[in-house]
Coordinates of C-alpha atoms in Angstrom, one line a residue:
M1 CA 23.6 35.7 19.3
A2 CA 20.7 35.7 21.7
R3 CA 19.4 32.4 22.8
K4 CA 15.9 31.6 21.4
T5 CA 13.3 31.7 24.2
A6 CA 11.2 28.6 24.5
R7 CA 7.5 29.1 24.3
P8 CA 5.8 26.0 25.8
G9 CA 2.3 27.6 25.6
R10 CA 2.6 28.1 21.9
T11 CA 3.8 24.5 21.4
L12 CA 0.9 23.2 23.3
A13 CA -1.5 25.4 21.3
L14 CA -0.1 24.1 18.0
L15 CA -0.5 20.5 19.2
F16 CA -4.1 20.9 20.2
L17 CA -4.8 22.7 16.9
A18 CA -3.3 19.7 15.0
I19 CA -5.5 17.3 17.0
A20 CA -8.6 19.4 16.4
I21 CA -7.9 19.5 12.6
M22 CA -7.4 15.7 12.6
F23 CA -10.7 15.1 14.4
G24 CA -12.4 17.6 12.1
G25 CA -11.4 15.5 9.2
I26 CA -12.8 12.4 10.9
A27 CA -16.0 14.2 11.6
F28 CA -16.2 15.2 7.9
A29 CA -15.7 11.6 6.9
G30 CA -18.4 10.6 9.4
T31 CA -16.5 7.5 10.7
W32 CA -16.1 7.2 14.5
K33 CA -15.4 3.5 14.7
P34 CA -12.3 1.7 13.3
E35 CA -12.6 -1.1 10.9
L36 CA -12.2 -4.4 12.8
G37 CA -10.2 -7.4 11.5
L38 CA -11.4 -10.8 10.5
D39 CA -10.9 -12.2 14.0
L40 CA -13.2 -9.6 15.6
R41 CA -15.7 -8.7 12.9
G42 CA -15.6 -11.1 9.9
G43 CA -15.8 -10.0 6.3
T44 CA -15.8 -11.4 2.8
E45 CA -14.3 -14.6 1.6
I46 CA -13.4 -15.2 -2.1
S47 CA -12.9 -18.8 -3.2
M48 CA -11.0 -19.0 -6.5
T49 CA -10.6 -22.4 -8.3
A50 CA -7.6 -22.4 -10.6
E51 CA -7.3 -23.9 -14.1
N52 CA -4.1 -24.8 -16.0
S53 CA -4.2 -23.0 -19.3
E54 CA -2.0 -25.8 -20.8
G55 CA -4.3 -28.5 -19.6
G56 CA -3.8 -31.2 -16.9
S57 CA -3.5 -30.7 -13.2
V58 CA -2.5 -27.4 -11.6
P59 CA 1.2 -27.3 -10.7
R60 CA 1.8 -26.8 -7.0
E61 CA 4.5 -24.2 -7.7
S62 CA 2.2 -22.2 -9.9
L63 CA -0.5 -22.3 -7.2
D64 CA 2.0 -21.1 -4.6
E65 CA 3.2 -18.3 -6.9
A66 CA -0.4 -17.2 -7.5
K67 CA -1.1 -17.2 -3.8
S68 CA 2.0 -15.0 -3.2
I69 CA 0.9 -12.5 -5.9
I70 CA -2.6 -12.3 -4.6
D71 CA -1.3 -11.9 -1.0
Q72 CA 0.8 -8.9 -2.2
R73 CA -2.2 -7.4 -3.9
V74 CA -4.3 -7.7 -0.8
N75 CA -1.8 -6.5 1.7
G76 CA 0.7 -4.6 -0.4
S77 CA -0.8 -1.2 0.2
G78 CA -1.3 -1.4 4.0
I79 CA -2.6 -3.4 7.0
T80 CA -5.9 -4.6 5.5
G81 CA -5.7 -7.8 7.6
G82 CA -6.5 -9.9 4.6
R83 CA -5.5 -13.6 4.6
V84 CA -4.7 -15.7 1.6
T85 CA -4.6 -19.5 1.9
T86 CA -4.6 -22.5 -0.4
E87 CA -7.0 -25.4 -0.2
G88 CA -6.5 -28.7 -1.9
N89 CA -4.5 -28.6 -5.2
D90 CA -6.4 -25.9 -7.1
V91 CA -8.2 -23.5 -4.7
I92 CA -7.1 -20.2 -3.3
K93 CA -9.2 -18.6 -0.6
V94 CA -8.9 -14.9 0.1
S95 CA -10.5 -13.4 3.3
I96 CA -10.9 -9.7 3.5
P97 CA -12.2 -8.0 6.6
G98 CA -15.0 -5.4 6.4
T99 CA -17.3 -4.4 3.6
G100 CA -16.3 -0.7 3.0
K101 CA -15.2 0.9 -0.2
V102 CA -11.5 0.1 0.3
Q103 CA -12.4 -3.6 0.9
Q104 CA -14.5 -3.7 -2.2
E105 CA -11.7 -2.3 -4.3
T106 CA -9.4 -4.9 -2.8
A107 CA -11.8 -7.7 -3.7
E108 CA -12.0 -6.4 -7.3
R109 CA -8.2 -6.2 -7.5
V110 CA -8.0 -9.8 -6.3
R111 CA -10.3 -11.1 -9.0
Q112 CA -8.4 -9.4 -11.8
T113 CA -6.0 -11.5 -13.7
A114 CA -3.9 -8.5 -14.9
K115 CA -2.5 -10.3 -17.9
L116 CA -0.6 -7.7 -19.9
R117 CA 0.7 -8.3 -23.3
F118 CA 2.3 -6.3 -26.1
R119 CA 1.1 -7.0 -29.6
L120 CA 1.3 -5.2 -33.0
V121 CA -1.9 -3.8 -34.7
A122 CA -2.7 -5.6 -37.9
C123 CA -6.1 -4.0 -38.5
S124 CA -7.9 -1.0 -37.1
P125 CA -10.2 1.8 -38.3
Q126 CA -7.1 3.8 -39.0
K127 CA -5.3 1.0 -40.8
T128 CA -6.8 -1.4 -43.4
C129 CA -5.7 -5.0 -43.2
G130 CA -2.3 -5.6 -44.7
A131 CA -1.3 -1.9 -45.2
A132 CA 0.3 0.5 -42.7
D133 CA -1.4 3.8 -42.4
P134 CA 0.3 6.5 -40.3
S135 CA -2.0 7.7 -37.5
G136 CA 0.2 9.8 -35.2
S137 CA 3.5 9.5 -33.7
M138 CA 5.3 8.5 -30.5
V139 CA 8.5 10.2 -29.4
E140 CA 10.9 9.3 -26.6
D141 CA 10.6 11.4 -23.4
P142 CA 14.1 12.8 -22.9
S143 CA 13.6 13.1 -19.2
T144 CA 12.6 9.4 -18.6
G145 CA 13.7 7.6 -21.7
T146 CA 10.1 6.2 -22.0
V147 CA 7.4 6.6 -24.5
P148 CA 3.9 7.9 -23.8
G149 CA 1.0 6.4 -25.7
T150 CA -0.5 8.9 -28.1
S151 CA -3.3 6.9 -29.8
P152 CA -6.2 9.2 -30.3
R153 CA -8.6 6.5 -29.0
A154 CA -6.3 5.1 -26.2
A155 CA -8.2 5.0 -23.0
F156 CA -8.3 3.0 -19.8
G157 CA -11.4 1.4 -18.4
S158 CA -11.9 0.0 -14.9
E159 CA -13.8 -2.9 -16.4
T160 CA -12.0 -5.6 -18.2
A161 CA -14.9 -7.3 -19.9
T162 CA -15.3 -7.5 -23.7
A163 CA -17.4 -10.1 -25.4
S164 CA -18.0 -13.8 -25.8
E165 CA -18.5 -13.1 -29.5
T166 CA -14.9 -11.8 -29.6
A167 CA -13.6 -15.2 -28.5
S168 CA -15.8 -17.2 -30.9
A169 CA -14.8 -15.0 -33.8
S170 CA -11.1 -15.4 -32.9
D171 CA -11.5 -19.1 -32.5
K172 CA -13.3 -19.5 -35.8
A173 CA -10.7 -17.5 -37.7
S174 CA -7.9 -19.5 -36.1
D175 CA -9.6 -22.8 -37.1
K176 CA -10.2 -21.6 -40.7
A177 CA -6.6 -20.4 -41.0
S178 CA -5.4 -23.8 -39.8
E179 CA -7.5 -25.7 -42.3
S180 CA -6.5 -23.5 -45.3
A181 CA -2.8 -23.6 -44.6
D182 CA -0.5 -25.5 -47.0
P183 CA 3.3 -26.0 -47.4
S184 CA 3.6 -23.1 -49.8
A185 CA 1.8 -20.7 -47.6
S186 CA 3.5 -17.5 -46.6
P187 CA 5.0 -16.9 -43.1
S188 CA 2.2 -14.7 -42.3
A189 CA -0.3 -17.4 -42.8
S190 CA 1.7 -19.8 -40.7
A191 CA 1.6 -17.2 -37.9
G192 CA -2.2 -17.6 -37.8
A193 CA -2.1 -21.3 -38.4
E194 CA -0.6 -22.2 -35.1
P195 CA 2.6 -24.2 -36.0
E196 CA 3.0 -27.5 -34.2
Q197 CA 6.6 -26.8 -33.2
R198 CA 5.7 -23.6 -31.2
N199 CA 3.7 -23.5 -28.0
K200 CA 0.6 -21.4 -28.6
N201 CA 0.9 -20.0 -25.1
S202 CA 4.3 -18.5 -25.8
V203 CA 5.1 -15.2 -27.4
V204 CA 6.4 -15.1 -31.0
P205 CA 9.5 -13.5 -32.4
V206 CA 9.1 -9.8 -33.4
D207 CA 9.8 -10.4 -37.1
E208 CA 7.1 -13.1 -37.2
A209 CA 4.6 -10.6 -35.7
V210 CA 5.7 -7.9 -38.1
E211 CA 5.2 -10.3 -41.0
F212 CA 1.6 -11.1 -39.9
M213 CA 0.9 -7.4 -39.4
R214 CA 2.0 -6.4 -42.9
N215 CA 0.5 -9.5 -44.7
V216 CA -2.6 -10.3 -42.9
P217 CA -4.1 -13.8 -43.9
Q218 CA -7.4 -13.5 -45.7
E219 CA -9.2 -15.5 -43.1
W220 CA -8.2 -13.1 -40.3
A221 CA -9.0 -10.1 -42.5
T222 CA -12.5 -11.5 -43.2
A223 CA -13.0 -12.2 -39.5
Y224 CA -12.0 -8.6 -38.6
N225 CA -14.3 -7.1 -41.3
S226 CA -17.3 -9.0 -39.9
F227 CA -16.4 -8.4 -36.2
T228 CA -18.5 -6.1 -34.1
C229 CA -17.6 -4.9 -30.6
P230 CA -20.1 -6.3 -28.1
A231 CA -21.8 -4.4 -25.3
P232 CA -19.8 -3.8 -22.1
G233 CA -20.1 -6.5 -19.3
A234 CA -19.8 -9.6 -21.5
E235 CA -17.2 -12.2 -21.0
P236 CA -13.7 -11.3 -22.2
A237 CA -12.1 -12.7 -25.3
E238 CA -9.7 -15.6 -24.9
D239 CA -6.2 -14.1 -24.9
V240 CA -3.7 -16.7 -26.1
A241 CA -0.2 -15.3 -26.4
G242 CA 0.8 -17.2 -29.5
E243 CA -2.4 -16.5 -31.5
P244 CA -3.8 -13.3 -33.1
L245 CA -6.5 -11.5 -31.2
L246 CA -9.7 -9.8 -32.2
T247 CA -10.7 -7.3 -29.5
C248 CA -11.7 -3.7 -28.8
D249 CA -10.8 -0.9 -26.6
E250 CA -13.1 0.8 -24.0
D251 CA -14.5 3.2 -26.7
G252 CA -15.6 0.3 -28.8
V253 CA -12.9 0.6 -31.4
P254 CA -12.2 -2.9 -33.0
Y255 CA -8.6 -4.2 -33.5
L256 CA -7.0 -7.2 -35.1
L257 CA -3.8 -7.8 -33.2
T258 CA -0.8 -10.0 -34.0
P259 CA 0.4 -12.8 -31.7
A260 CA 2.0 -11.3 -28.5
V261 CA 5.7 -10.2 -28.7
I262 CA 6.1 -9.3 -24.9
E263 CA 4.5 -10.9 -21.9
G264 CA 3.6 -9.0 -18.8
T265 CA 5.8 -11.3 -16.8
E266 CA 8.8 -9.4 -18.3
I267 CA 7.9 -6.3 -16.4
S268 CA 10.3 -5.7 -13.5
E269 CA 8.8 -2.6 -12.0
A270 CA 5.5 -0.6 -12.4
S271 CA 4.7 2.8 -11.0
Y272 CA 2.3 5.7 -11.7
G273 CA 2.4 9.4 -11.5
I274 CA 2.0 12.6 -13.5
P275 CA 5.2 13.3 -15.6
Q276 CA 6.6 16.8 -15.8
Q277 CA 4.8 19.2 -18.2
Q278 CA 1.9 16.8 -18.4
A279 CA -1.5 16.9 -16.7
N280 CA -2.7 13.3 -16.8
Y281 CA -1.6 10.2 -14.9
V282 CA 0.4 7.5 -16.6
V283 CA 1.7 4.1 -15.6
T284 CA 5.4 3.6 -16.2
L285 CA 6.9 0.2 -16.9
D286 CA 10.4 -1.1 -16.7
F287 CA 11.3 -4.4 -18.3
K288 CA 13.6 -7.2 -17.5
S289 CA 16.5 -7.8 -19.9
E290 CA 14.7 -10.0 -22.4
G291 CA 11.6 -7.9 -22.3
N292 CA 13.6 -4.7 -22.8
K293 CA 15.3 -6.2 -25.9
A294 CA 11.9 -7.3 -27.4
F295 CA 10.4 -3.9 -26.7
A296 CA 13.4 -2.2 -28.4
D297 CA 13.1 -4.6 -31.4
T298 CA 9.4 -3.9 -31.7
T299 CA 9.6 -0.2 -31.6
G300 CA 12.6 -0.4 -34.0
A301 CA 10.6 -2.5 -36.5
I302 CA 7.8 0.1 -36.7
A303 CA 9.7 3.3 -36.1
G304 CA 8.7 6.0 -38.5
T305 CA 6.1 3.9 -40.3
G306 CA 3.0 5.0 -38.5
E307 CA 2.3 1.4 -37.6
Q308 CA 1.0 0.8 -34.1
F309 CA 1.7 -1.6 -31.3
A310 CA -1.0 -2.3 -28.8
I311 CA -0.8 -2.6 -25.0
V312 CA -3.4 -5.2 -24.1
L313 CA -4.6 -5.7 -20.5
D314 CA -6.9 -8.7 -19.9
A315 CA -7.8 -9.0 -23.6
K316 CA -8.7 -5.3 -23.9
V317 CA -6.6 -2.6 -25.8
I318 CA -5.8 0.2 -23.3
S319 CA -3.3 2.0 -25.6
A320 CA -2.2 1.8 -29.2
P321 CA 0.7 4.2 -29.8
T322 CA 3.2 4.5 -32.7
A323 CA 6.9 5.0 -32.5
D324 CA 9.3 7.5 -34.2
S325 CA 12.5 5.6 -33.2
R326 CA 13.8 2.5 -31.6
I327 CA 13.3 2.8 -27.8
S328 CA 14.7 0.9 -24.9
G329 CA 14.6 1.4 -21.2
G330 CA 10.8 1.3 -20.5
A331 CA 7.4 2.4 -21.6
Q332 CA 4.5 4.5 -20.4
I333 CA 0.8 3.5 -20.6
S334 CA -1.4 6.6 -21.0
G335 CA -5.1 7.1 -21.2
D336 CA -8.0 8.4 -19.2
F337 CA -6.5 7.5 -15.9
T338 CA -7.6 8.7 -12.5
Q339 CA -5.3 8.5 -9.6
E340 CA -7.2 5.4 -8.3
S341 CA -7.3 3.6 -11.6
A342 CA -3.6 4.3 -12.3
A343 CA -2.6 3.1 -8.9
A344 CA -4.7 -0.1 -9.2
L345 CA -3.1 -0.9 -12.6
A346 CA 0.4 -0.2 -11.4
N347 CA -0.2 -2.3 -8.3
N348 CA -1.5 -5.3 -10.4
L349 CA 1.4 -5.1 -12.9
K350 CA 4.0 -4.5 -10.2
Y351 CA 3.0 -7.8 -8.4
G352 CA 2.9 -9.7 -11.6
S353 CA 0.4 -11.5 -13.8
L354 CA -1.2 -14.6 -12.2
P355 CA 0.4 -17.8 -13.6
L356 CA -3.0 -19.6 -13.5
D357 CA -6.4 -19.0 -15.0
F358 CA -9.3 -18.4 -12.6
P359 CA -12.6 -18.8 -14.7
E360 CA -15.6 -16.7 -13.6
D361 CA -17.6 -19.8 -12.8
G362 CA -14.9 -20.9 -10.4
I363 CA -15.0 -17.8 -8.3
Q364 CA -17.4 -17.7 -5.4
T365 CA -17.9 -15.0 -2.8
R366 CA -19.5 -15.3 0.6
V367 CA -19.8 -13.3 3.9
I368 CA -18.0 -14.9 6.9
G369 CA -18.3 -14.2 10.6
P370 CA -15.6 -13.4 13.1
T371 CA -13.1 -16.1 13.9
L372 CA -13.0 -15.1 17.6
A373 CA -15.8 -14.6 20.0
G374 CA -16.9 -11.1 20.8
N375 CA -15.7 -11.5 24.4
Q376 CA -12.1 -11.7 23.2
L377 CA -12.2 -8.0 22.2
T378 CA -13.8 -7.1 25.5
A379 CA -11.1 -9.0 27.4
G380 CA -8.4 -7.2 25.4
L381 CA -9.9 -3.8 26.1
W382 CA -10.4 -4.5 29.8
A383 CA -6.7 -5.6 29.9
G384 CA -5.7 -2.3 28.4
L385 CA -7.9 -0.3 30.8
V386 CA -6.6 -2.1 33.8
G387 CA -3.0 -1.4 32.7
L388 CA -3.8 2.2 32.2
I389 CA -5.4 2.6 35.6
L390 CA -2.4 1.0 37.3
V391 CA -0.1 3.4 35.5
V392 CA -2.2 6.3 36.6
I393 CA -2.3 5.1 40.3
F394 CA 1.4 4.6 40.3
S395 CA 1.9 8.1 38.9
I396 CA -0.3 9.8 41.4
F397 CA 1.3 7.9 44.3
Y398 CA 4.9 8.6 43.2
Y399 CA 4.7 11.9 41.4
R400 CA 1.7 13.5 43.1
A401 CA 0.7 16.7 41.4
M402 CA 3.2 16.2 38.6
S403 CA 1.0 13.2 37.6
I404 CA -1.2 15.8 35.9
V405 CA 1.4 15.8 33.1
V406 CA 1.5 12.0 33.1
I407 CA -2.3 11.6 32.8
G408 CA -2.4 14.4 30.2
S409 CA 0.3 12.7 28.2
L410 CA -1.6 9.4 28.2
L411 CA -4.8 11.1 27.2
V412 CA -3.2 13.0 24.3
A413 CA -1.4 9.9 23.1
G414 CA -4.7 8.0 23.3
A415 CA -6.5 10.6 21.3
M416 CA -3.8 10.8 18.6
T417 CA -3.6 7.1 18.3
Y418 CA -7.4 6.6 18.0
G419 CA -7.6 9.5 15.5
M420 CA -4.9 8.0 13.3
I421 CA -6.5 4.6 13.4
L422 CA -9.8 6.1 12.2
L423 CA -8.1 8.0 9.4
L424 CA -6.0 5.0 8.3
S425 CA -9.1 2.8 8.4
E426 CA -10.9 5.2 6.1
T427 CA -8.1 6.0 3.7
A428 CA -5.8 3.0 3.6
G429 CA -8.1 0.1 4.7
V430 CA -6.2 -0.5 8.0
T431 CA -8.1 -2.8 10.3
L432 CA -7.8 -3.4 14.0
D433 CA -7.4 -7.0 15.0
L434 CA -6.6 -8.6 18.4
P435 CA -2.8 -8.5 17.9
G436 CA -3.2 -4.9 17.0
V437 CA -5.0 -4.3 20.3
A438 CA -2.1 -5.9 22.0
G439 CA 0.3 -3.5 20.2
L440 CA -1.8 -0.6 21.5
I441 CA -1.6 -1.9 25.1
V442 CA 2.2 -2.2 24.8
G443 CA 2.2 1.5 23.7
I444 CA 0.9 2.5 27.2
G445 CA 4.2 1.3 28.6
I446 CA 6.2 3.1 26.0
T447 CA 4.5 6.4 26.8
A448 CA 5.0 5.8 30.6
D449 CA 8.8 5.2 30.0
S450 CA 9.2 8.7 28.5
F451 CA 7.9 10.8 31.4
I452 CA 9.7 8.6 34.0
I453 CA 13.0 9.3 32.2
L454 CA 12.4 13.1 32.2
Y455 CA 11.2 13.3 35.8
E456 CA 14.1 11.2 37.2
R457 CA 16.6 13.3 35.2
M458 CA 15.1 16.4 36.7
R459 CA 15.3 14.9 40.2
D460 CA 19.0 14.1 39.7
D461 CA 19.7 17.8 38.8
M462 CA 17.6 19.1 41.7
R463 CA 19.6 16.9 44.1
E464 CA 22.6 18.9 43.0
G465 CA 20.9 22.1 44.1
R466 CA 19.2 23.3 41.0
S467 CA 15.6 24.6 41.1
M468 CA 12.9 22.9 39.2
R469 CA 12.7 25.6 36.6
V470 CA 16.5 25.2 35.9
A471 CA 16.3 21.4 36.2
V472 CA 13.8 21.1 33.3
D473 CA 16.2 22.7 30.9
T474 CA 19.3 20.9 32.1
A475 CA 17.6 17.5 32.3
W476 CA 15.9 17.8 28.9
P477 CA 18.9 17.1 26.5
R478 CA 19.8 13.8 28.4
A479 CA 16.2 12.7 28.7
R480 CA 15.5 13.5 25.1
N481 CA 18.5 11.4 23.9
T482 CA 17.5 8.5 26.1
C483 CA 13.9 8.6 24.9
L484 CA 14.9 8.7 21.3
A485 CA 17.3 5.8 21.7
S486 CA 14.6 3.8 23.5
D487 CA 11.9 4.6 21.0
G488 CA 14.3 3.9 18.1
V489 CA 14.9 0.4 19.4
S490 CA 11.1 -0.2 19.7
F491 CA 10.4 1.2 16.3
L492 CA 13.2 -1.0 14.8
A493 CA 11.7 -4.1 16.4
A494 CA 8.2 -3.2 15.1
F495 CA 9.7 -2.6 11.6
V496 CA 11.5 -5.9 11.5
L497 CA 8.3 -7.7 12.6
Y498 CA 6.2 -5.9 10.0
V499 CA 8.6 -6.8 7.2
F500 CA 9.4 -10.4 8.0
A501 CA 6.5 -11.7 10.1
T502 CA 3.3 -13.3 8.9
N503 CA 0.1 -11.4 8.3
E504 CA -1.2 -12.4 11.7
V505 CA 1.6 -10.6 13.4
K506 CA 1.7 -7.5 11.1
G507 CA -1.2 -5.9 13.0
F508 CA 0.7 -6.0 16.2
A509 CA 3.9 -4.7 14.6
F510 CA 2.0 -1.8 12.8
M511 CA 0.3 -0.7 16.0
L512 CA 3.5 -0.9 18.0
G513 CA 5.3 1.2 15.4
L514 CA 2.4 3.7 15.3
T515 CA 2.3 4.2 19.1
T516 CA 6.1 4.5 19.2
I517 CA 6.0 7.4 16.7
I518 CA 3.1 9.0 18.6
D519 CA 5.0 8.7 21.8
V520 CA 7.9 10.7 20.4
L521 CA 5.5 13.4 19.2
V522 CA 3.7 13.6 22.6
F523 CA 7.1 13.7 24.5
F524 CA 8.3 16.6 22.4
W525 CA 5.1 18.5 22.0
F526 CA 3.2 17.9 25.2
T527 CA 5.3 16.3 28.0
H528 CA 8.3 18.6 27.9
P529 CA 6.4 21.9 27.2
M530 CA 3.8 21.1 29.8
T531 CA 6.5 20.3 32.4
K532 CA 8.3 23.5 31.6
L533 CA 5.1 25.5 31.9
M534 CA 4.3 24.0 35.3
A535 CA 7.9 24.5 36.5
G536 CA 7.2 28.3 36.3
W537 CA 4.4 28.0 38.8
G538 CA 5.3 28.7 42.5
F539 CA 3.5 25.6 43.7
F540 CA 6.0 23.4 41.9
N541 CA 9.1 25.6 41.7
K542 CA 9.1 26.3 45.5
G543 CA 8.7 22.6 46.3
H544 CA 5.3 22.2 47.8
V545 CA 4.9 19.0 49.6
L546 CA 2.2 17.8 47.2
S547 CA 4.1 18.9 44.1
G548 CA 6.0 15.7 43.7
M549 CA 9.2 17.7 43.3
D550 CA 9.7 18.7 47.0
Q551 CA 12.9 18.0 48.8
R552 CA 11.6 14.9 50.5
A553 CA 10.4 13.4 47.2
I554 CA 13.7 14.0 45.4
G555 CA 15.6 12.5 48.4
T556 CA 17.4 15.6 49.8
V557 CA 15.6 15.3 53.1
D558 CA 15.2 12.1 55.2
A559 CA 11.5 11.2 55.4
P560 CA 11.3 10.2 59.1
T561 CA 13.3 13.0 60.7
G562 CA 13.3 15.8 58.1
T563 CA 17.2 16.1 58.4
T564 CA 19.4 16.8 55.4
P565 CA 21.5 13.8 54.2
K566 CA 25.3 14.2 54.1
G567 CA 26.7 15.8 51.0
T568 CA 23.5 17.6 50.2
T569 CA 23.7 21.3 49.1
L570 CA 21.5 23.8 50.7
V571 CA 19.6 26.2 48.4
G572 CA 18.0 29.3 49.9
G573 CA 18.2 27.9 53.4
K574 CA 16.5 24.7 52.4
A575 CA 17.9 21.4 51.3

C-alpha cells in the first residue's frame, strides 16, 4: 500500500480558513472586546435577605445550602466569574460581572426560587369541583419510561408571577375551612382545615390528596368559583406545601389544586432535550427513592380516570397531564419551551429548590465598580508582552531564520486564543479576570515548549547525518509524543484546579486549559506543516549559515575552527 503523501500547504490553508470563519462569526456578532471580570470591570450586585418560612431565625445550614445552590446556578454553565457570599445571618450577596444579555439571564436565574411541587387537580375548566372529568390521556414513553405532559393548555412561561388576589383567596378559603371544620367532618375537609398534627409546610400522603380532589370541601369550591386569574406581573400566590392552592397557568386557566404530594427537593436529576419522534423541547426529571414511590402512587391513583395532576413551578401551573397507567422512573415536563427556557428550568431544578424564602422587598440590585485598579490589568498585559518579546528574542538568536515558525506559531496561537475568548464571552458568559490573564501568559511558555521540542529532535537526527527534509519526518513522531505528554499533564493540572479550586482560581484554570488545547492544535496544524514546508526550501535544506539548521548550529562543526568533531558523519562532503 502506498504511503500517504503529506500536504503541509493544504493543512495550513485549512487552518487559516478555520480562523477566518471564527473571526467572521465574531464580526457578525459585532463583539471585539472580551467581557472583563469583577476585579477589572465591575458589574451587578444582588443582595438577597432570607426569610424562614417556618418563622424564627434563619438556620445557618439553610443559608449555606442556599448559597451553594445559588453559586451553582451562577457558575454552573461556565466561567462567568460570579461570586456568591453570605453576610450576617440572613443575607446572600451575588456579584455578577458585566451587563450583557447572558449576565441579565444569570441575574434572573438567581432571583428565581424554583420551587417545584406536584399536586392533584381538584377543579379546572375541564373538571367541575368534586367530579372527575376525562380530558385527555398520558401514556408512558417506551423509550424513556417517562411521561410527557399532554394537557391541552399546558404551557411554560418565563415569568413566574401570578396575583396577590390568588394568595388572598387561598388564605380566606383556608381560614373559612378551618372555622367550619368539626369532628364529624370528612377527611377531605380535614385536608383543607390544616390538622394540628401535620406540618403545613410538608407534603401530604397521596390518598389524602386524592380524597380532597374527589370530595372538594364546599368552602374551597366556592373560593374557586369566585376566583379570577389576575393580570401578569402581579405577586405570586403563596405556595404552602400542605395546603390547597388556587392558581393559574400562563394562559390564564384557573385551577384548584390539592396539597402537594411531591416536593421539588425529591428530584435527583433534571435535563432537557427533544425526544425522538418529537419536535418540541421537554424537561426530563428523575426522582429520588421516596419521590419515585410518591410519583408512582400518584399516577397509579388516577390512572385511567382522566383526572389530572399538576406540575407547579413557583405557584404557577406549567403542565397538567393525565395518566393511563402507574408510572415509575421519572417524568417529563412539556409545554411551549424554547431551548433557552428549557435549559433555564432544567438548570434551576437540577441544582435544587432554595431552602429559604427571599421576599421581593428583600432583594436589592446595584451596580458595583471594579475591585482592582485599572493599572492592574495594564501591568498584567505588560508582563505578558515582555514575556512574549523575550521568547521572540531568544528564538531569533538561537534558531535564526527558523524563528519565523516560532513567531508564526505564537501569532496563530494568540489569534485563536483571543477569538475563542470573544466567542465564549458572547455565547457562554465567560469573563476575563486577572487570574485568567495570568493563565494566558503561562500559555506563552507552553507554546514555546512545543517548537523547542521539535527543533531539538530535528537537530539530534541531523547530527546523525540526515538532511533537514528527512529529519522533519523522523523527529516528528518522538516530538509529537513528548508534546502530547507535556500538554496532557498541563491540561490535567488545569482540570483539577477548575473542578476543586475556588471561583477566584477557576479563571486561571480555564484559561490555562484553553491555551493548552490551542497549543496542541497549533503544533499539529501550523508548527509541523510549516516546518516541513520550509525544509523543502534550499535555504534551509542545504544548511545556510542563517537558517538556524546549519552544521555549526546543530553542533557538527566546531565554532572557532570550523573542524568536524570526532564521531561526526560526513554527508555530501560536509559535516
